[in-house]
mmCIF file of C-alpha atoms and ligand atoms in Angstrom:
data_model
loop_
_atom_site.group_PDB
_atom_site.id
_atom_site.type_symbol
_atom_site.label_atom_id
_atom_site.label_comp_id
_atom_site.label_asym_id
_atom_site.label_seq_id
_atom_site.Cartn_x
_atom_site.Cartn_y
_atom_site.Cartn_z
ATOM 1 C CA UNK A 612 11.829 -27.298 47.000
ATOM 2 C CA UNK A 613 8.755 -28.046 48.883
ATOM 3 C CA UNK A 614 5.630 -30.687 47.876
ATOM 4 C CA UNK A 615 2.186 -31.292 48.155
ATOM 5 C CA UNK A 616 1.505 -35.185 48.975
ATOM 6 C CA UNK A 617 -1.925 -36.567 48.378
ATOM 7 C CA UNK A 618 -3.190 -39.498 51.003
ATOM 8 C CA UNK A 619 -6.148 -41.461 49.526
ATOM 9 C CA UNK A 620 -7.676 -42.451 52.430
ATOM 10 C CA UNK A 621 -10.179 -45.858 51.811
ATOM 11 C CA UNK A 622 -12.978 -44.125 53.787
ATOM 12 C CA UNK A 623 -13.238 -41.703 50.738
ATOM 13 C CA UNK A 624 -10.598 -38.736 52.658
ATOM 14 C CA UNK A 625 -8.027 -37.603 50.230
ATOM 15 C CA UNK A 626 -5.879 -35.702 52.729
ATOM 16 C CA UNK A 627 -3.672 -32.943 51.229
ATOM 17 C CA UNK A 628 -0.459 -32.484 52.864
ATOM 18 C CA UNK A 629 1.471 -29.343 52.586
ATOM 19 C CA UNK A 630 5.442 -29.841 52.866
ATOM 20 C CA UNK A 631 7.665 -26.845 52.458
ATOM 21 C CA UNK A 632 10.329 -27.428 55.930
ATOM 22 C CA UNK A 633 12.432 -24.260 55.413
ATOM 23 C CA UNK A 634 9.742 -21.600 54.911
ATOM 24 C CA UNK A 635 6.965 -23.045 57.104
ATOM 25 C CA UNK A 636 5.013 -25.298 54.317
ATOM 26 C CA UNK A 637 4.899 -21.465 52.247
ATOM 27 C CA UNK A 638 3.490 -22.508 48.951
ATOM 28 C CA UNK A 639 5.418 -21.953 45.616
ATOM 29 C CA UNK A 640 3.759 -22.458 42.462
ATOM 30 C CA UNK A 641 4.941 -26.391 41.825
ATOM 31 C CA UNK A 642 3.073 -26.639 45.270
ATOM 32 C CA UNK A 643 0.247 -24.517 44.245
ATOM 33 C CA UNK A 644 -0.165 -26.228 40.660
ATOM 34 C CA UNK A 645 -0.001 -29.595 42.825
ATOM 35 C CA UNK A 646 -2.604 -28.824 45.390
ATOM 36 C CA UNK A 647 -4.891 -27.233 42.721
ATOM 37 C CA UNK A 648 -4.825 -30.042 39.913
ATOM 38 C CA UNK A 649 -5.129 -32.511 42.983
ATOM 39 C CA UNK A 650 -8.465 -31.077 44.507
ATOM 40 C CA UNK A 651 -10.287 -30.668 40.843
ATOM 41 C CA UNK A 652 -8.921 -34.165 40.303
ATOM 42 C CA UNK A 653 -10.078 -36.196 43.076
ATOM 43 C CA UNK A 654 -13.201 -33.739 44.327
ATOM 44 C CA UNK A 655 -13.865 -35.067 40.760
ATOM 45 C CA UNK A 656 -14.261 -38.989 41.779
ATOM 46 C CA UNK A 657 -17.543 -40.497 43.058
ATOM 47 C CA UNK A 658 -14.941 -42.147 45.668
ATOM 48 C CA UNK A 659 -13.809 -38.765 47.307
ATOM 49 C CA UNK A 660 -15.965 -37.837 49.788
ATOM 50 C CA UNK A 661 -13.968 -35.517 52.092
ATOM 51 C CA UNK A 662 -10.977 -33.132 51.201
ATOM 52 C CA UNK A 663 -8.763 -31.781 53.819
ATOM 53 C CA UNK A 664 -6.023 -29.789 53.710
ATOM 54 C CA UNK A 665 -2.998 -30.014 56.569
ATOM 55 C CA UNK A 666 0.287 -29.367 56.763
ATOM 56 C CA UNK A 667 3.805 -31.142 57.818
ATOM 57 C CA UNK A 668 6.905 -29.876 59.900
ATOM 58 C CA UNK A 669 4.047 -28.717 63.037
ATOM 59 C CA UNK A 670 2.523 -26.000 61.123
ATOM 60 C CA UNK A 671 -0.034 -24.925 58.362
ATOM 61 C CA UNK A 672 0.900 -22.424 56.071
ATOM 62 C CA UNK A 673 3.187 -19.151 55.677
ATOM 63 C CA UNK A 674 1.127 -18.141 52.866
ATOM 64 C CA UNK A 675 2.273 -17.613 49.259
ATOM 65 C CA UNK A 676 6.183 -18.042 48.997
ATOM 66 C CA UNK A 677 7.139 -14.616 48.684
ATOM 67 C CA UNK A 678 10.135 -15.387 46.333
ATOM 68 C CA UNK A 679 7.938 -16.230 43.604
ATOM 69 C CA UNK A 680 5.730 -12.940 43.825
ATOM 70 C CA UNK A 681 9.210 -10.806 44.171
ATOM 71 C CA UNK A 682 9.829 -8.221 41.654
ATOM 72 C CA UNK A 683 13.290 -6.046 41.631
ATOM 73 C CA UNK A 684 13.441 -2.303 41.329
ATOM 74 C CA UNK A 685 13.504 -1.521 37.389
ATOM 75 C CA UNK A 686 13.111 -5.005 36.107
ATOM 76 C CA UNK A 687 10.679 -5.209 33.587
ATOM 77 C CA UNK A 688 7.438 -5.909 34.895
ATOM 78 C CA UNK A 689 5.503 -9.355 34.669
ATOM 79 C CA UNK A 690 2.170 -9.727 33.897
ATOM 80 C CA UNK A 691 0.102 -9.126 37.610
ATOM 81 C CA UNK A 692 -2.599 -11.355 36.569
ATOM 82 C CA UNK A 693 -0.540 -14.364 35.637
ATOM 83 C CA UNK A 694 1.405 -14.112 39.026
ATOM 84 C CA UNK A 695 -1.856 -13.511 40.884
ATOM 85 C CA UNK A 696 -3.094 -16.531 38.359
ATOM 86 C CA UNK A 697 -2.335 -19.621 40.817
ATOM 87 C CA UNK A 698 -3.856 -18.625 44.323
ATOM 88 C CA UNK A 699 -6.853 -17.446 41.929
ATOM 89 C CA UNK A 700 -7.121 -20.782 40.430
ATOM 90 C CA UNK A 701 -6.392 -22.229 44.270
ATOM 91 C CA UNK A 702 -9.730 -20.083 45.594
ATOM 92 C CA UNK A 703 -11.932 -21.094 42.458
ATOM 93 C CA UNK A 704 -10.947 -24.665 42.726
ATOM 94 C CA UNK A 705 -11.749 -24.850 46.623
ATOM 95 C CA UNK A 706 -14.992 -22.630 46.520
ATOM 96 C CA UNK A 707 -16.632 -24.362 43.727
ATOM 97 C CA UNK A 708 -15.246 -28.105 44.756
ATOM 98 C CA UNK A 709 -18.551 -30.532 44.740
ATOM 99 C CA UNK A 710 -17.350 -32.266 48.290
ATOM 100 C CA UNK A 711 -17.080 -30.954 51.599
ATOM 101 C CA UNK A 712 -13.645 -29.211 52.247
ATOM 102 C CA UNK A 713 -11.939 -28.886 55.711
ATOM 103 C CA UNK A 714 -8.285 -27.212 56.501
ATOM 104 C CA UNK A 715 -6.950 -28.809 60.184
ATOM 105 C CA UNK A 716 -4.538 -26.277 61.028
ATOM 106 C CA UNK A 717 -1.400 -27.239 63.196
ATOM 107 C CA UNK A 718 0.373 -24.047 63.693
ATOM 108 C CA UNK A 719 0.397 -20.805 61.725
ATOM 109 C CA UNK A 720 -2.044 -19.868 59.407
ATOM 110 C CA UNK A 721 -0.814 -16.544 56.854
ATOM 111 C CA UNK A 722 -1.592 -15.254 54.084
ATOM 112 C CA UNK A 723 -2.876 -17.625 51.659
ATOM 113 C CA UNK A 724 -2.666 -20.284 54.694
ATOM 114 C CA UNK A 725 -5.498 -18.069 55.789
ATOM 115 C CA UNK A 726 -7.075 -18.184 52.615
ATOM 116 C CA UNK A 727 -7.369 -21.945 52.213
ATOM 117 C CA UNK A 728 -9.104 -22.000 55.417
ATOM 118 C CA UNK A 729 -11.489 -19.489 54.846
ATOM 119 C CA UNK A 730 -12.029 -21.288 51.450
ATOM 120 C CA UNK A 731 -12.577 -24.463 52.920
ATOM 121 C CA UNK A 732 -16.298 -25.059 54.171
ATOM 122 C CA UNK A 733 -15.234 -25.978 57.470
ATOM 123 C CA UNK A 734 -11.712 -25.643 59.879
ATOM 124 C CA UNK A 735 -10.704 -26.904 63.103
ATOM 125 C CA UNK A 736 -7.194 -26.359 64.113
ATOM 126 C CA UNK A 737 -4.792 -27.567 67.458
ATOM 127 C CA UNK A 738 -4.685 -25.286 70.524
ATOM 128 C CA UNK A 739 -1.193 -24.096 69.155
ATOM 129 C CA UNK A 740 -2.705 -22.391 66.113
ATOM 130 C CA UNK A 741 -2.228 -19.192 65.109
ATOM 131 C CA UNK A 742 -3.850 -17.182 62.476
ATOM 132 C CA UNK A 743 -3.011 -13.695 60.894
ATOM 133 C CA UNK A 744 -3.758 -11.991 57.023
ATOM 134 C CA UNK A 745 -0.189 -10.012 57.792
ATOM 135 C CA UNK A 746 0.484 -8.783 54.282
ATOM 136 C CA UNK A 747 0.281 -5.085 54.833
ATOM 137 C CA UNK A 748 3.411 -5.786 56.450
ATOM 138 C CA UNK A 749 4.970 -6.647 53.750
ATOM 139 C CA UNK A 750 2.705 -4.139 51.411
ATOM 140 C CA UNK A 751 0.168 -5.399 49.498
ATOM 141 C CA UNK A 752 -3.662 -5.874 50.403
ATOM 142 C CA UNK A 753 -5.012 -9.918 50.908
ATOM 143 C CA UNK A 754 -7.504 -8.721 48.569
ATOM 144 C CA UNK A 755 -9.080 -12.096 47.187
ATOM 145 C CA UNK A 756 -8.201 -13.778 51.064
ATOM 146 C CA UNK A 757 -10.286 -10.182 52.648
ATOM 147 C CA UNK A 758 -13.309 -10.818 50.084
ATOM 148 C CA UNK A 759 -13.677 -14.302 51.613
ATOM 149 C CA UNK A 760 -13.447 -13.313 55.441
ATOM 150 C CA UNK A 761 -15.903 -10.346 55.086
ATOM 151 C CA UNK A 762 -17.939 -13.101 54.275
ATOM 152 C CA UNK A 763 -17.286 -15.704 56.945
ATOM 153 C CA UNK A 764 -16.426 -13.706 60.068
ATOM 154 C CA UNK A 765 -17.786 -10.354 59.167
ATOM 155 C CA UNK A 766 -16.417 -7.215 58.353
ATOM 156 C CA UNK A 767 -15.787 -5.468 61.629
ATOM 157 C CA UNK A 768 -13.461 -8.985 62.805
ATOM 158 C CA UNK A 769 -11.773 -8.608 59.441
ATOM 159 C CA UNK A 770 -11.085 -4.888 59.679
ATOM 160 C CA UNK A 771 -9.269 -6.185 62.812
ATOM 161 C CA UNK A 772 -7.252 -8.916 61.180
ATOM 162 C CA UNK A 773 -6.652 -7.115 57.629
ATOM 163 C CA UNK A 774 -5.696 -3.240 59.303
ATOM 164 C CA UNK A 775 -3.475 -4.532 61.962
ATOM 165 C CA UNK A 776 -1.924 -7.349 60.290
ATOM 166 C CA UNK A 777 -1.904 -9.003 64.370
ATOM 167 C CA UNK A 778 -1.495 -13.143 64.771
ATOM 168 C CA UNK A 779 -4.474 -13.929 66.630
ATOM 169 C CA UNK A 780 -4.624 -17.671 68.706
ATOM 170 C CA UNK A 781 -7.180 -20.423 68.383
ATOM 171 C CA UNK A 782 -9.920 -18.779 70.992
ATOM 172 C CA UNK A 783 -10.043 -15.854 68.874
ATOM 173 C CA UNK A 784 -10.797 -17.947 65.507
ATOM 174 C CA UNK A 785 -13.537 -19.704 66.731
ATOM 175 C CA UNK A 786 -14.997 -16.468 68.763
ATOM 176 C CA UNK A 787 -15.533 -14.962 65.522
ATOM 177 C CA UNK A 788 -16.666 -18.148 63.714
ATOM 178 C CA UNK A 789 -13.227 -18.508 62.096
ATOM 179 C CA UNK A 790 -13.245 -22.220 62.536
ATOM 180 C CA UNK A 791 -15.527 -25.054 63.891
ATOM 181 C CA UNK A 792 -13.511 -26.723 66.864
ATOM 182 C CA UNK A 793 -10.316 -27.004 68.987
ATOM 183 C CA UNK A 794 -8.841 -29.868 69.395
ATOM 184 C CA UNK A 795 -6.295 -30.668 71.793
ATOM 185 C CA UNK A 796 -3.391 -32.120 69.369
ATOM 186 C CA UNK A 797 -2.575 -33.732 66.647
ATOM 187 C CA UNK A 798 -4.230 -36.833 67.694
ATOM 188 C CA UNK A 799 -7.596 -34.831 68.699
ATOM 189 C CA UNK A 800 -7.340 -33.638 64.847
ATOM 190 C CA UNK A 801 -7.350 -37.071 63.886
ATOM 191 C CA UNK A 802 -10.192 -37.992 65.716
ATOM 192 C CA UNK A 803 -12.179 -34.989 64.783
ATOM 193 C CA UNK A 804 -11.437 -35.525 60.780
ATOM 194 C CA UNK A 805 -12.804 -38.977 61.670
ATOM 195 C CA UNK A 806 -16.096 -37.929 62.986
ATOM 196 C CA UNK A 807 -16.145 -35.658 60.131
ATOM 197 C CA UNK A 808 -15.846 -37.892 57.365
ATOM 198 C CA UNK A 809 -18.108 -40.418 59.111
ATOM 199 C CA UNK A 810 -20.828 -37.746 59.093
ATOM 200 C CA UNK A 811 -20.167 -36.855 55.687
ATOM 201 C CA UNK A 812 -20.128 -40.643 54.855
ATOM 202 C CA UNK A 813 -23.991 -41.051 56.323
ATOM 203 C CA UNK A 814 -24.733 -38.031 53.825
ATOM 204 C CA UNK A 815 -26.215 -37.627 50.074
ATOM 205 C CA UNK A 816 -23.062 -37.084 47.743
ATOM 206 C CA UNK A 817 -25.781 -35.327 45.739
ATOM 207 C CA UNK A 818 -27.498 -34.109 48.286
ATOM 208 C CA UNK A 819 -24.247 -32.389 49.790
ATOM 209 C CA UNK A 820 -23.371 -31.481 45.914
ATOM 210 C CA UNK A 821 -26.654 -29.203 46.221
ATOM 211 C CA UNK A 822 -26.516 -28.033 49.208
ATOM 212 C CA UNK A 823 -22.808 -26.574 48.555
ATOM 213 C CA UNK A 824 -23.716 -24.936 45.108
ATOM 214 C CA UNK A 825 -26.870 -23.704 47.413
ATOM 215 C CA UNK A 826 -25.124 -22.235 49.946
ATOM 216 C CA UNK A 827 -22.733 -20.496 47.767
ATOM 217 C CA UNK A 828 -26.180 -18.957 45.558
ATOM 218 C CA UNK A 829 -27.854 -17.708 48.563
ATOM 219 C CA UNK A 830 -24.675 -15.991 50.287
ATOM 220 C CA UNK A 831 -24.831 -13.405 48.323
ATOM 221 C CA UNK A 832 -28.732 -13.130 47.023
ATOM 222 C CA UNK A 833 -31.366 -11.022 48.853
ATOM 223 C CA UNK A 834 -34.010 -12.758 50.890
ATOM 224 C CA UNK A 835 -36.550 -13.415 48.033
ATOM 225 C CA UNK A 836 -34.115 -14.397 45.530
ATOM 226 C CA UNK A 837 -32.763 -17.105 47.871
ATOM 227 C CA UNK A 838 -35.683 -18.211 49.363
ATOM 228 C CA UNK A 839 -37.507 -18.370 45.560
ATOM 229 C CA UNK A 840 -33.768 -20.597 44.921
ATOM 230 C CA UNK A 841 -34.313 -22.550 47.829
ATOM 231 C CA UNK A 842 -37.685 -23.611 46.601
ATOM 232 C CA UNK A 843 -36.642 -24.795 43.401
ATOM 233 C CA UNK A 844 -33.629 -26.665 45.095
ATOM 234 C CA UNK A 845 -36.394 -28.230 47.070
ATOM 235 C CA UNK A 846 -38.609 -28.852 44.863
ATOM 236 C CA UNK A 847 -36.329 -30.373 42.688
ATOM 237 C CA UNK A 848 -34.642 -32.500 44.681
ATOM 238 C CA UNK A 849 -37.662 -34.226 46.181
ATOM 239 C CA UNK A 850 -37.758 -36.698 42.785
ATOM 240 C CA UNK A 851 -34.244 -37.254 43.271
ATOM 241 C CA UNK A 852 -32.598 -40.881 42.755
ATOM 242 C CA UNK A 853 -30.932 -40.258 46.136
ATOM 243 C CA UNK A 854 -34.118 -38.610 47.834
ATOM 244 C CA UNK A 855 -36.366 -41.936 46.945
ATOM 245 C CA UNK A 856 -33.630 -44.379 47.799
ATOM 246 C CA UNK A 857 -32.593 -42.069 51.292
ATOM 247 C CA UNK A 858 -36.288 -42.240 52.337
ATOM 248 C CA UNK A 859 -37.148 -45.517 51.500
ATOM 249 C CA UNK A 860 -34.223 -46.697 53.614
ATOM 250 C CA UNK A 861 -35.026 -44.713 56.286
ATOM 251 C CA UNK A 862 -38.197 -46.035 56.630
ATOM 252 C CA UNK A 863 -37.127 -49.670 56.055
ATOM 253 C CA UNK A 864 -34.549 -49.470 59.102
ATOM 254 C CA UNK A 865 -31.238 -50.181 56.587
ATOM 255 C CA UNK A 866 -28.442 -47.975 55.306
ATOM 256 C CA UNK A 867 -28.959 -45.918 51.963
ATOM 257 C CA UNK A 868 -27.085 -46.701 48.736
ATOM 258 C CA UNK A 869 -26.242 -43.283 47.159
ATOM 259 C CA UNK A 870 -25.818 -42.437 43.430
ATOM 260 C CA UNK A 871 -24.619 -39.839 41.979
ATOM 261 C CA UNK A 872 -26.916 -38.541 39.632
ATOM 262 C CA UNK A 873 -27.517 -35.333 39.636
ATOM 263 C CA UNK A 874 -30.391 -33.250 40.583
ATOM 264 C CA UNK A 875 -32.333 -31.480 37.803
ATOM 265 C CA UNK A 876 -31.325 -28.349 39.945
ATOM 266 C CA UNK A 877 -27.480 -29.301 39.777
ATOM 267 C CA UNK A 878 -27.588 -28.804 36.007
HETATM 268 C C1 LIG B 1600 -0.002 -12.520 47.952
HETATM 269 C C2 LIG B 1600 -1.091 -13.355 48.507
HETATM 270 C C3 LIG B 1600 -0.986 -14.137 49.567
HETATM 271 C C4 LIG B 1600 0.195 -14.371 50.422
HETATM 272 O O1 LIG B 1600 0.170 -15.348 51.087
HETATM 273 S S1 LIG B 1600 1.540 -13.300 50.451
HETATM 274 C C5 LIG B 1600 2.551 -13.937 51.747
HETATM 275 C C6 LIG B 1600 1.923 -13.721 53.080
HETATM 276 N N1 LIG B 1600 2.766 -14.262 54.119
HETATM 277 C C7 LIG B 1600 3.615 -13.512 54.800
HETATM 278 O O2 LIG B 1600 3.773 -12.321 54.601
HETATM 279 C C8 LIG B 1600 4.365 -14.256 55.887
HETATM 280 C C9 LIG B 1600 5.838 -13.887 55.872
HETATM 281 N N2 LIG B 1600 6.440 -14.557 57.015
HETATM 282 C C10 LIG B 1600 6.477 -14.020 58.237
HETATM 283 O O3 LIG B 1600 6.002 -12.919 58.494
HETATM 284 C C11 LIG B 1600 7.119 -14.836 59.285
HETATM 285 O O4 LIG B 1600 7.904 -15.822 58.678
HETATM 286 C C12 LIG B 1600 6.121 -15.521 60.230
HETATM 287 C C13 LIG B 1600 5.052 -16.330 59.476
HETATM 288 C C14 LIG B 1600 5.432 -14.469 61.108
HETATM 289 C C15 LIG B 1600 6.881 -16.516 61.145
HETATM 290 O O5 LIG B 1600 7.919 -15.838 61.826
HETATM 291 P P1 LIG B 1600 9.038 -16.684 62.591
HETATM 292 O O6 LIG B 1600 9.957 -15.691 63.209
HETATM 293 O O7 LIG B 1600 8.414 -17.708 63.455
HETATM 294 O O8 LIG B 1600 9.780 -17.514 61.436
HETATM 295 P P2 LIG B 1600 10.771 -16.953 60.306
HETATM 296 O O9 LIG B 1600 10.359 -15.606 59.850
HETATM 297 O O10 LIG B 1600 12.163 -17.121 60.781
HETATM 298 O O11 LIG B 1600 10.428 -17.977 59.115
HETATM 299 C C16 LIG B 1600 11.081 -19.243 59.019
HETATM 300 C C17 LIG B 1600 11.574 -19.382 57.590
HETATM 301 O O12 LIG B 1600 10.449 -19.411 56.730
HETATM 302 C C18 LIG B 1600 10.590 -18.426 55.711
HETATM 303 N N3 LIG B 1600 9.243 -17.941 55.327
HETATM 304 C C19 LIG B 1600 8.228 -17.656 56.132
HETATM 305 N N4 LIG B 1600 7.161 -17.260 55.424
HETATM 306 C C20 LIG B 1600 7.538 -17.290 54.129
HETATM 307 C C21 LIG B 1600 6.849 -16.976 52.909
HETATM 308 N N5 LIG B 1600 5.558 -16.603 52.873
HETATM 309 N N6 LIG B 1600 7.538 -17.115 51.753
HETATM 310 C C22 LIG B 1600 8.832 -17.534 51.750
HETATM 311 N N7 LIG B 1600 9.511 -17.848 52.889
HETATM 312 C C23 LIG B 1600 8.877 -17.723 54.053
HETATM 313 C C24 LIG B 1600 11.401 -17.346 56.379
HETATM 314 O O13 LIG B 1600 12.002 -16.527 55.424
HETATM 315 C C25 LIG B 1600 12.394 -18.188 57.159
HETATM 316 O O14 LIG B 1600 13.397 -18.679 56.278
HETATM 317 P P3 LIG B 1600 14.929 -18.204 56.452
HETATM 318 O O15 LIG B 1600 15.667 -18.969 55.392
HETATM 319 O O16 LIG B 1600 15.296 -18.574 57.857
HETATM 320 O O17 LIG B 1600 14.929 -16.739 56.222
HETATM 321 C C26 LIG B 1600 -2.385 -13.288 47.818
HETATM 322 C C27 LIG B 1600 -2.219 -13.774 46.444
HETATM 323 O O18 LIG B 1600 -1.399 -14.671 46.195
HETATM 324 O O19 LIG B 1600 -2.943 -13.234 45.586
#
């Protein structure tokens, strides 16, 4: 059957475990539907401050369950864009969630496992990781997971992943910037989130709200487009509710209280 189970942490980590024990945690479209709705739900609450996504049964993701993409010889054909529908929504919903995103990868990483973490705005993964995009192999393109890696590791390490449809180890992933850190086990993952979400904890929600949607404007803009952006940002955010309150706190030696009003430049 396989099951996505949410864990509300109360330091503002909703952890998203992926459970699918027969085909290594492969996602079908309950699981996809789950995950999805989940991460628009809670990156939605002013509690959520972290999302990561894991996985159970010592591994990450096989990618998409292949069953549910399966079409026999002669049948009629269903509609491509409604199958391709649920990792789309997937990919929207992670790229454009307002709160920092991490996938801690235990295991393999394929296909669309690959795609959550190059969706996510940060990964770390176990020594035992593995990574690969290996759906050449069974023939089709990881067009909308290939888009994303151009952008994070370049297009020369993703020729190399995408063309040869090789598993590569964790060395490899964070020589070309694939993830952040490797942590010893399962209990060096833990740790790691921890530091994470503490960091994230010290931080703006609004502030990290604009800095995402910033990041994912300037990725794509020439120079002077995002540095005229980044002024504005700037500029904007100086009058802030969070940008008085951060400053003032800082200067009076005690911890901020955040809002989470919005910038002008968030609307
Ligand atoms: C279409 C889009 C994105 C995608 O993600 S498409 C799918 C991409 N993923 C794959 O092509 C991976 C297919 N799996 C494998 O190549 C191998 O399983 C493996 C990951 C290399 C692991 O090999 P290993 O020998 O260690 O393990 P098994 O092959 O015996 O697998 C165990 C068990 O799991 C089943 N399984 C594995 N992956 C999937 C999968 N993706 N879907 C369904 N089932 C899977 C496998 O069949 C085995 O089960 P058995 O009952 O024992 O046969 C982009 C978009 O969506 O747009």
């Amino acid at each position: 059957m396989g099951r996505v189970e949410i864990a509300v942490g109360d330091n503002g980590m909703v952890t998203f475990w992926l459970d699918n024990p027969g085909k290594l945690n492969a996602l079908n479209e309950t699981m996809l539907a789950t995950l999805t709705n989940g991460i628009r739900h809670h990156g939605a609450q002013a509690a959520c401050r972290l999302i990561v996504i894991r996985g159970r049964n010592g591994t990450f993701c096989a990618g998409r369950d292949v069953a549910g993409l399966q079409r026999t010889e002669g049948s009629a054909p269903p509609d491509a864009l409604e199958q391709i529908r649920p990792a789309r929504e997937l990919a929207e919903t992670l790229i454009g969630c307002p709160v920092p995103t991490v996938a801690a990868v235990a295991g393999r990483a394929v296909g669309l496992g690959m795609g959550m973490v190059v969706w996510c705005d940060m990964a770390i993964c176990e020594t035992s990781a593995t990574f690969s995009v290996p759906e050449a192999r069974i023939g089709i393109p990881p067009s909308m997971i290939a888009l994303s890696l151009v952008r994070a590791i370049g297009p020369r390490a993703t020729a190399d992943l995408v063309l040869r449809g090789r598993t590569v180890g964790a060395e490899h992933a964070l020589q070309v910037g694939l993830i952040q850190k490797v942590c010893e086990d399962d209990s060096g993952i833990d740790t790691d989130l921890a530091a994470l979400s503490s960091d994230v904890w010290r931080c703006s929600p609004a502030a990290l709200r604009s800095s995402k949607r910033l990041l994912r404007e300037i990725t794509d803009m020439p120079f002077d487009d995002g540095f005229s952006r980044a002024i504005e940002v700037a500029a904007a955010s100086l009058g802030s509710a969070d940008a008085i309150e951060g400053m003032h706190a800082f200067r009076s030696k005690r911890p901020p209280t955040w809002t989470l009003t919005p910038t002008p430049a968030d609307s």
